[in-house]
Short mmCIF file of C-alpha atoms and ligand atoms in Angstrom, two decimals:
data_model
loop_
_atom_site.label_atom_id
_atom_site.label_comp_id
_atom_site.label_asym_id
_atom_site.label_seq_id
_atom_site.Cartn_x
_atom_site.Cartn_y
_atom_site.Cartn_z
CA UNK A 135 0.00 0.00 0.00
CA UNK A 136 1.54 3.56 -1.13
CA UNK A 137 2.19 5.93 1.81
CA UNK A 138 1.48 9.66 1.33
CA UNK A 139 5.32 9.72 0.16
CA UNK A 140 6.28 6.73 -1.12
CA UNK A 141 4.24 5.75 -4.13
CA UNK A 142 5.30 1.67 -3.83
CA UNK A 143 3.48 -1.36 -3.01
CA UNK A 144 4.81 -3.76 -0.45
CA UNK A 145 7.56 -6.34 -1.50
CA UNK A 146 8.72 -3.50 -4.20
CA UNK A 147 11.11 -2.85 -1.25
CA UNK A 148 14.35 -4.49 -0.31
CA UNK A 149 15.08 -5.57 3.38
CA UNK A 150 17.87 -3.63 3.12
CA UNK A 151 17.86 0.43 2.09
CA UNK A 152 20.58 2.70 0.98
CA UNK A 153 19.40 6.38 1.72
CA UNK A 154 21.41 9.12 0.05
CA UNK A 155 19.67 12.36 0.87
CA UNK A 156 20.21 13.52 -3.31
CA UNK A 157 17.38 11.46 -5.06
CA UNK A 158 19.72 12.17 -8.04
CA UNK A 159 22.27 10.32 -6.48
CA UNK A 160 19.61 7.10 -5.77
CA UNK A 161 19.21 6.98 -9.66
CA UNK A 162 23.53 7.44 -10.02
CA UNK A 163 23.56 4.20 -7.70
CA UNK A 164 20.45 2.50 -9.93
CA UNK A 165 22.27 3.24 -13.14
CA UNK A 166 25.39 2.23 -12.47
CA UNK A 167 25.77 -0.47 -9.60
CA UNK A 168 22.75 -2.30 -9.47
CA UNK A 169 21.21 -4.77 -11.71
CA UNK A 170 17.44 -5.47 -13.09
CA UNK A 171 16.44 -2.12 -11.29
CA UNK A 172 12.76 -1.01 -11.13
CA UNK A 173 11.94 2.67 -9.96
CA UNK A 174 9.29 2.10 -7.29
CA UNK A 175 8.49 6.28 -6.33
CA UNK A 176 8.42 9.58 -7.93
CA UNK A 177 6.53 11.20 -5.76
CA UNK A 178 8.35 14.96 -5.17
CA UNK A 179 11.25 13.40 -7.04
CA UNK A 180 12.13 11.63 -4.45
CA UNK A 181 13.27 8.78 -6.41
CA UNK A 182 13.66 5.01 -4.83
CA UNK A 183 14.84 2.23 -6.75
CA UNK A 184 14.84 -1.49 -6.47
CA UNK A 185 17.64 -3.79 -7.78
CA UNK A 186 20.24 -6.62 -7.20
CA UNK A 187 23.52 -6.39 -5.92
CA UNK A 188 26.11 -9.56 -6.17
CA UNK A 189 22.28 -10.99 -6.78
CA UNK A 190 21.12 -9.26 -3.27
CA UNK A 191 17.97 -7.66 -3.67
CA UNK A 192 18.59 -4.16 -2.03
CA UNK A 193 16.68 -0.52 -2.36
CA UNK A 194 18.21 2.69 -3.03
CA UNK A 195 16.04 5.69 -1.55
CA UNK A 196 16.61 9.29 -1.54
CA UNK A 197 15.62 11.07 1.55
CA UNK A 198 16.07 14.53 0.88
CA UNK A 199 17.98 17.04 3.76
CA UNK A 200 17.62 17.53 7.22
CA UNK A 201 15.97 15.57 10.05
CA UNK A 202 12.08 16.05 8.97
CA UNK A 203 12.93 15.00 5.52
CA UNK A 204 14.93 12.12 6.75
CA UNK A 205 12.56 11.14 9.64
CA UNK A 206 9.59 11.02 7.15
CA UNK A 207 11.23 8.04 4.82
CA UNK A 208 12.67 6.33 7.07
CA UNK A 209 9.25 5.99 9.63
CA UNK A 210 7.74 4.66 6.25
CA UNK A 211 10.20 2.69 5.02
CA UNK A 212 9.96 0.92 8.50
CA UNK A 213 6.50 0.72 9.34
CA UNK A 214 4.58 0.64 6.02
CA UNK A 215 7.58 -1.95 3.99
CA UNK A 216 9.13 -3.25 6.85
CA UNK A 217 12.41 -2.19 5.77
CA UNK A 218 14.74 -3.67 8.59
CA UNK A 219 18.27 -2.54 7.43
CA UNK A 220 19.26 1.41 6.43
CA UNK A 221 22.50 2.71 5.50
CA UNK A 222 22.50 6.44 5.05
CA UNK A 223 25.00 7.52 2.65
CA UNK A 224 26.19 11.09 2.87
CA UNK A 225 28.62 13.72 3.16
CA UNK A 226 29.84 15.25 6.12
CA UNK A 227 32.10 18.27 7.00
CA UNK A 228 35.14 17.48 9.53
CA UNK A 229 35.42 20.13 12.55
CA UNK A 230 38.83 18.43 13.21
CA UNK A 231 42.35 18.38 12.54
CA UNK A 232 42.24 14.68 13.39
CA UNK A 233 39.41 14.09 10.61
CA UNK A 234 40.77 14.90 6.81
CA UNK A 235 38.80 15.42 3.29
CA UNK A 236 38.11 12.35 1.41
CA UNK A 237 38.20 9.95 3.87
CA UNK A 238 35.33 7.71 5.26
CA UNK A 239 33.89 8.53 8.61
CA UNK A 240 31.49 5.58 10.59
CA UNK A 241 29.19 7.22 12.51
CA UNK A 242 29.22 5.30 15.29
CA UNK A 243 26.64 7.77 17.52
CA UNK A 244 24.89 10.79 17.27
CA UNK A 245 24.88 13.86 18.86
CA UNK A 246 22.74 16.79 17.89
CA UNK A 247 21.24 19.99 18.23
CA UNK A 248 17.83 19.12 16.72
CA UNK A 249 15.11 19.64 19.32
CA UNK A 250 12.89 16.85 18.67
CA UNK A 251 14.42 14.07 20.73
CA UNK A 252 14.66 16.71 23.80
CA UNK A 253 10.34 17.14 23.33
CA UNK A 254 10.32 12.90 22.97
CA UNK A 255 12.13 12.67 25.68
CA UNK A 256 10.56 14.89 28.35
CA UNK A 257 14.10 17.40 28.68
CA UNK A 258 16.42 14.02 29.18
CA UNK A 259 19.11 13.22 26.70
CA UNK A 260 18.43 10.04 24.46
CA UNK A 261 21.77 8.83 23.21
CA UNK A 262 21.55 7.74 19.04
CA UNK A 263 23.48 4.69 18.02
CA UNK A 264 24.22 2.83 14.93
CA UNK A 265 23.77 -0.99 15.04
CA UNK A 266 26.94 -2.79 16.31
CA UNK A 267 26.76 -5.44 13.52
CA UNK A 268 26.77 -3.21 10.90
CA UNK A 269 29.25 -0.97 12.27
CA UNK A 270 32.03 -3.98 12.91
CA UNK A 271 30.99 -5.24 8.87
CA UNK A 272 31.76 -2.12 7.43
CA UNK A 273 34.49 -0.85 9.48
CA UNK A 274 36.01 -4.79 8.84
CA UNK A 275 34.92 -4.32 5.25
CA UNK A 276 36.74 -0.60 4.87
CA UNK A 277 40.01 -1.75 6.65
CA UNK A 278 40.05 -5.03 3.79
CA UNK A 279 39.59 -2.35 1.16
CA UNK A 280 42.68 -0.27 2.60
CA UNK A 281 39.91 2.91 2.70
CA UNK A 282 41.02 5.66 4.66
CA UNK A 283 38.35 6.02 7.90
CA UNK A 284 37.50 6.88 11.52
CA UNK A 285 34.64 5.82 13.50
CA UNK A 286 33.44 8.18 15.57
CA UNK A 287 30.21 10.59 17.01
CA UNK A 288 28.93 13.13 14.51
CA UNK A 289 26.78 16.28 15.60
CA UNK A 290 23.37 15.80 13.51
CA UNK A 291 22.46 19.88 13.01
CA UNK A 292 19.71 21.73 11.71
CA UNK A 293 21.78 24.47 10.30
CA UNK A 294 24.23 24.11 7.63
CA UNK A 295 24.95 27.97 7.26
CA UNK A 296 26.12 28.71 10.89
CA UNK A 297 26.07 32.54 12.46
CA UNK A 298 28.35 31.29 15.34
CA UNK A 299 31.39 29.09 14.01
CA UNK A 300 33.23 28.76 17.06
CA UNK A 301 29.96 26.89 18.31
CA UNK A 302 31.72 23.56 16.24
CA UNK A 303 34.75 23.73 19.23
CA UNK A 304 32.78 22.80 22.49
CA UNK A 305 32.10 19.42 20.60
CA UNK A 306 35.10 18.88 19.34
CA UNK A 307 36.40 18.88 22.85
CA UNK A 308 33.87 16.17 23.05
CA UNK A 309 34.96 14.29 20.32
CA UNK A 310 32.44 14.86 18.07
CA UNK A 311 34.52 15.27 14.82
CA UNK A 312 32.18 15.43 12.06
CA UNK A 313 29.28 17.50 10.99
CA UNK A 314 25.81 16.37 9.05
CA UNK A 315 22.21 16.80 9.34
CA UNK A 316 20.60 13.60 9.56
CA UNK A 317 22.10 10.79 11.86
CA UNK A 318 20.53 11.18 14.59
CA UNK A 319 16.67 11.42 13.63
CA UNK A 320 18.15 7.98 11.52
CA UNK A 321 19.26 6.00 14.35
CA UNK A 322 16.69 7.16 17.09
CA UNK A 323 13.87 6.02 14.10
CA UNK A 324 15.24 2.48 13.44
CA UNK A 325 15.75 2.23 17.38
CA UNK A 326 12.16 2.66 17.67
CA UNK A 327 10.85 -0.09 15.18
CA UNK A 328 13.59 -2.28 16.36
CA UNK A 329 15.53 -1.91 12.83
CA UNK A 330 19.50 -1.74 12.33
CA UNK A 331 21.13 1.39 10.84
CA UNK A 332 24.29 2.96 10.54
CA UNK A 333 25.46 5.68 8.61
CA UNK A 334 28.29 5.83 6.06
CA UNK A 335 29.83 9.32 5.62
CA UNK A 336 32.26 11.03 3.13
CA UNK A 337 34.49 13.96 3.97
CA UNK A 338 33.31 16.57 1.70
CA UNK A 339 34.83 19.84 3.49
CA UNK A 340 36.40 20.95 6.45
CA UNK A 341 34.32 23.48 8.31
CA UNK A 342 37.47 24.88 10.38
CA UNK A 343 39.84 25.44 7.27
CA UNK A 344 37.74 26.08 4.89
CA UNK A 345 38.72 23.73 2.22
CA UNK A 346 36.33 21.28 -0.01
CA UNK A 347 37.13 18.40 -1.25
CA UNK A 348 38.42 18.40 -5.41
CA UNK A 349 36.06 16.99 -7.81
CA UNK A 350 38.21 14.24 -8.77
CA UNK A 351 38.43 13.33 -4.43
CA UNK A 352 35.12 13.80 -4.02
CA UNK A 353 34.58 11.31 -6.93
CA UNK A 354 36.75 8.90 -5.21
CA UNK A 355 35.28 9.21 -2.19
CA UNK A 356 31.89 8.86 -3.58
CA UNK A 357 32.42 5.68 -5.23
CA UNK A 358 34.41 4.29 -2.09
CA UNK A 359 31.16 5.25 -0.07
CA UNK A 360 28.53 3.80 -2.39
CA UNK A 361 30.78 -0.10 -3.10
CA UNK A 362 31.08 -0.02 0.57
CA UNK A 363 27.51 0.16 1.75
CA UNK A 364 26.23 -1.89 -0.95
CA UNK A 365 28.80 -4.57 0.41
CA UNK A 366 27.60 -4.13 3.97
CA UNK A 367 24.58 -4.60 2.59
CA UNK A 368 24.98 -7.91 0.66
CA UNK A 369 26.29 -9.08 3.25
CA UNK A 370 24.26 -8.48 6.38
N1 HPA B 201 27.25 20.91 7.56
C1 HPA B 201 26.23 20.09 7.56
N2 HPA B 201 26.13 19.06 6.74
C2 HPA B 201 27.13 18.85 5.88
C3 HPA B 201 28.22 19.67 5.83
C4 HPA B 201 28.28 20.76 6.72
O1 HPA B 201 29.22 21.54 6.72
N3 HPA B 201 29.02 19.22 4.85
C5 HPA B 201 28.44 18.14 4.32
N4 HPA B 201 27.29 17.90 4.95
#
C-alpha cells in the first residue's frame, strides 16, 4: 500500500535500504551499480529504486535534507515496507584536525542539536546509536579495502549555514569530529521499530579550514562510499 510519500506497493522494497539524501544520487547508484532495477516512487522526485547487488535484492532511496525529511522516509520505510536494514549515505564536514577530506567517517553515535528528541524525551538526553553489527561489517569491510576512515560521534544539526562558528569547538572537545544533518533522527527512528542502521559518511569539506574536497576526491570518495555500503549490505 503507497504511503502519502512513497508511491510503492509492499515487497517492491528491499530488506535492506541505501538512503542518500540527493534522489539524483539514488538513480547514479540504480544506473550504475545495481542490476534489473525497477523505480518504485516519484513522488516529489524523491526517487527510490529497487535492484540486485552480487544478486542481493537491495533498495536505493533518496531522503532529501535535514531531520524532517529524513525522519519522514525512514518511519515509512519501516512501518509501512518493513524495511529492517538502512545505511545512510552522505557527506559530512570534519570540525577536526584529526578528521581529513576524502576519507570515510562511521558514525558510530549521534549527537545533535535538533530539538525533537529533547520534546520525545521529556528534557532528558536520548543517546543515538548505529547498530553494532553493521558498524564492525563495514568498518572490517573498509580496513580489507585499505579505505582511509575513523569511526566516531557526529553532531546531527539543523543548520548548515552557521552565524556562530566557534559553536563547532565545544564538541570537538567532546569528540564529536564530524558534521551532518541527519544521523541522529536515523538511528533514534530504526531504534524505535527495532531496525538496524548505521550511517556511512564522506568527507566533503572541512568546516574549520575552509577547504572542499576536489572533484576528482570527491569522486573517489563517492564511489568508495557507495561499493562499501552496498557490500555491507549484501552481506548483512
Ligand atoms: N554541515 C552540515 N552538513 C554537511 C556539511 C556541513 O558543513 N558538509 C556536508 N554535509
Amino acid at each position: 500500500m503507497a504511503t502519502t510519500h512513497i508511491g510503492a506497493a509492499i515487497g517492491d522494497i528491499a530488506d535492506v535500504v541505501l538512503l542518500p539524501g540527493d534522489p539524483l544520487r539514488a538513480k547514479y547508484i540504480s544506473e550504475n551499480f545495481l542490476s534489473n532495477t525497477v523505480c518504485y516512487n516519484t513522488i516529489r522526485n524523491m526517487y527510490g529504486y529497487t535492484g540486485t547487488f552480487k544478486g542481493k535484492k537491495i533498495s536505493v532511496q533518496g531522503t532529501g535534507m535535514g531531520v524532517p525529511s529524513i525522519s519522514i522516509y525512514a518511519t515509512e520505510l519501516i512501518k509501512d515496507f518493513g524495511v529492517r536494514t538502512l545505511l545512510r549515505i552522505g557527506t559530512c564536514g570534519s570540525i577536526s584536525s584529526k578528521v581529513g577530506l576524502g576519507q570515510l567517517f562511521l558514525a558510530q553515535g549521534a549527537s545533535t542539536d535538533n530539538g525533537v528528541n529533547r520534546l520525545l524525551f521529556k528534557g532528558m538526553t536520548y543517546a543515538p546509536l548505529s547498530d553494532f553489527k553493521l558498524l564492525s561489517l563495514a568498518s572490517r569491510k573498509a580496513a580489507e579495502k585499505s579505505y582511509s576512515f575513523s569511526v566516531g560521534n557526529v553532531l546531527t544539526s539543523d543548520s548548515f549555514y552557521n552565524e556562530d562558528e566557534s559553536a563547532f569547538e565545544l564538541w570537538e572537545k567532546y569528540g564529536v569530529h564530524c558534521i551532518e544533518m541527519e544521523t541522529s533522527a536515523l538511528y533514534t527512528i530504526a531504534a524505535r521499530y527495532n531496525a538496524a542502521a548505521l550511517s556511512i559518511l564522506s568527507v566533503s569539506d572541512h568546516i574549520l579550514t575552509g577547504e572542499v574536497v576536489s572533484p576528482e576526491t570527491r569522486q573517489t570518495g563517492l564511489s568508495e562510499l557507495i561499493t562499501l555500503a552496498l557490500e555491507v549490505a549484501s552481506d548483512y
